[in-house]
Amino acid sequence: ITVYRRKDVDLPEGHCVAFKAYSSPPVAQRGKCTACEKPTIEFMKTPLLPALTIVPSQNISNPERLPAPAFHCFYHRRMEDAQDDLPKYGGYLYSQLRFVVKLIGALTRK
């Protein structure tokens, strides 16, 4: 996934995304493509952090502009093994903790 500050992302007019708010976590609105039902975007607002937009990295039109991956989270739910030396975090708690630590580090660098 790629995470952006919410203020830096706009959906184009006439977008084909259907949103659903989830009770777990209650802070997320997840969007799926109305044609293929694949995840397209997620808006998230949590206390003490800026509003965020999460986009599956494969949906980015210029992948060469993406930063290098830093780790794998939710590895326990993988479809296949990752063939790299990046750290791999499984389980909900460890995956969420690593994500939040990395996110706070990135947000405080700017």
Coordinates of C-alpha atoms in Angstrom, one line a residue:
I1 CA 0.0 0.0 0.0
T2 CA 1.0 3.6 -0.4
V3 CA -0.1 6.1 2.2
Y4 CA -0.7 9.8 1.5
R5 CA -1.9 12.8 3.6
R6 CA -5.6 13.2 2.8
K7 CA -5.2 16.8 1.7
D8 CA -2.8 15.6 -1.1
V9 CA -5.3 13.3 -2.8
D10 CA -8.4 14.1 -4.9
L11 CA -10.7 11.7 -6.6
P12 CA -11.5 12.8 -10.2
E13 CA -15.0 13.8 -11.1
G14 CA -17.1 10.9 -12.2
H15 CA -15.0 8.4 -10.4
C16 CA -16.3 4.8 -10.3
V17 CA -15.7 4.1 -6.6
A18 CA -18.3 2.9 -4.1
F19 CA -17.5 3.6 -0.5
K20 CA -18.4 1.6 2.6
A21 CA -17.7 2.6 6.2
Y22 CA -16.4 -0.2 8.4
S23 CA -17.1 -0.7 12.0
S24 CA -13.7 -2.3 12.5
P25 CA -11.8 0.0 12.3
P26 CA -14.5 2.6 12.6
V27 CA -12.2 5.3 11.3
A28 CA -12.0 3.9 7.7
Q29 CA -14.1 4.4 4.6
R30 CA -13.0 1.9 2.0
G31 CA -13.6 2.3 -1.7
K32 CA -14.0 -0.4 -4.3
C33 CA -14.2 -0.1 -8.0
T34 CA -17.8 -0.4 -9.1
A35 CA -16.9 -2.4 -12.2
C36 CA -14.5 -5.0 -10.8
E37 CA -15.0 -4.8 -7.0
K38 CA -11.3 -4.5 -6.3
P39 CA -10.1 -2.2 -3.5
T40 CA -9.1 1.2 -4.9
I41 CA -8.8 3.7 -2.1
E42 CA -9.3 4.1 1.6
F43 CA -9.8 7.3 3.7
M44 CA -8.8 7.1 7.3
K45 CA -9.0 9.5 10.2
T46 CA -7.6 8.6 13.6
P47 CA -7.1 10.7 16.7
L48 CA -3.8 12.5 16.9
L49 CA -2.8 11.8 13.3
P50 CA -3.7 13.8 10.1
A51 CA -6.3 12.3 7.9
L52 CA -4.8 9.8 5.5
T53 CA -5.5 8.2 2.2
I54 CA -4.4 4.7 1.5
V55 CA -4.0 3.4 -2.1
P56 CA -3.0 -0.1 -3.2
S57 CA 0.4 0.4 -4.7
Q58 CA -0.6 -1.5 -7.9
N59 CA -3.2 1.2 -8.6
I60 CA -0.5 3.9 -8.9
S61 CA -0.1 4.9 -12.5
N62 CA 3.6 5.8 -12.2
P63 CA 5.1 3.0 -10.0
E64 CA 8.6 4.3 -10.6
R65 CA 7.8 7.3 -8.4
L66 CA 7.0 5.1 -5.4
P67 CA 9.5 4.8 -2.6
A68 CA 11.1 1.5 -2.0
P69 CA 9.1 -0.9 0.1
A70 CA 10.2 -1.0 3.8
F71 CA 8.6 -4.1 5.2
H72 CA 5.7 -6.6 4.8
C73 CA 2.8 -6.4 7.2
F74 CA 0.0 -8.9 7.7
Y75 CA 2.4 -11.4 6.3
H76 CA 0.3 -14.2 7.9
R77 CA -2.4 -13.5 5.3
R78 CA 0.0 -13.6 2.3
M79 CA -1.1 -15.3 -0.9
E80 CA 2.5 -16.4 -1.6
D81 CA 5.9 -15.9 0.0
A82 CA 7.8 -12.7 -0.7
Q83 CA 11.1 -13.3 -2.3
D84 CA 13.1 -10.5 -0.6
D85 CA 15.0 -9.7 2.5
L86 CA 12.5 -7.1 3.9
P87 CA 11.3 -7.6 7.5
K88 CA 8.0 -9.6 7.6
Y89 CA 5.4 -8.9 10.3
G90 CA 2.5 -11.3 10.9
G91 CA -0.5 -11.0 13.1
Y92 CA -2.7 -8.0 13.5
L93 CA -1.0 -6.4 16.6
Y94 CA 2.6 -6.7 15.2
S95 CA 1.6 -5.6 11.8
Q96 CA -0.4 -2.6 13.0
L97 CA 2.4 -1.6 15.5
R98 CA 5.0 -1.7 12.8
F99 CA 2.8 0.3 10.4
V100 CA 2.1 3.0 13.0
V101 CA 5.7 3.3 14.0
K102 CA 6.8 3.7 10.3
L103 CA 3.9 6.1 9.6
I104 CA 4.8 8.4 12.6
G105 CA 8.4 8.4 11.6
A106 CA 7.5 9.5 8.0
L107 CA 5.0 12.2 9.3
T108 CA 7.6 13.7 11.6
R109 CA 10.2 14.0 8.9
K110 CA 8.3 16.6 7.0

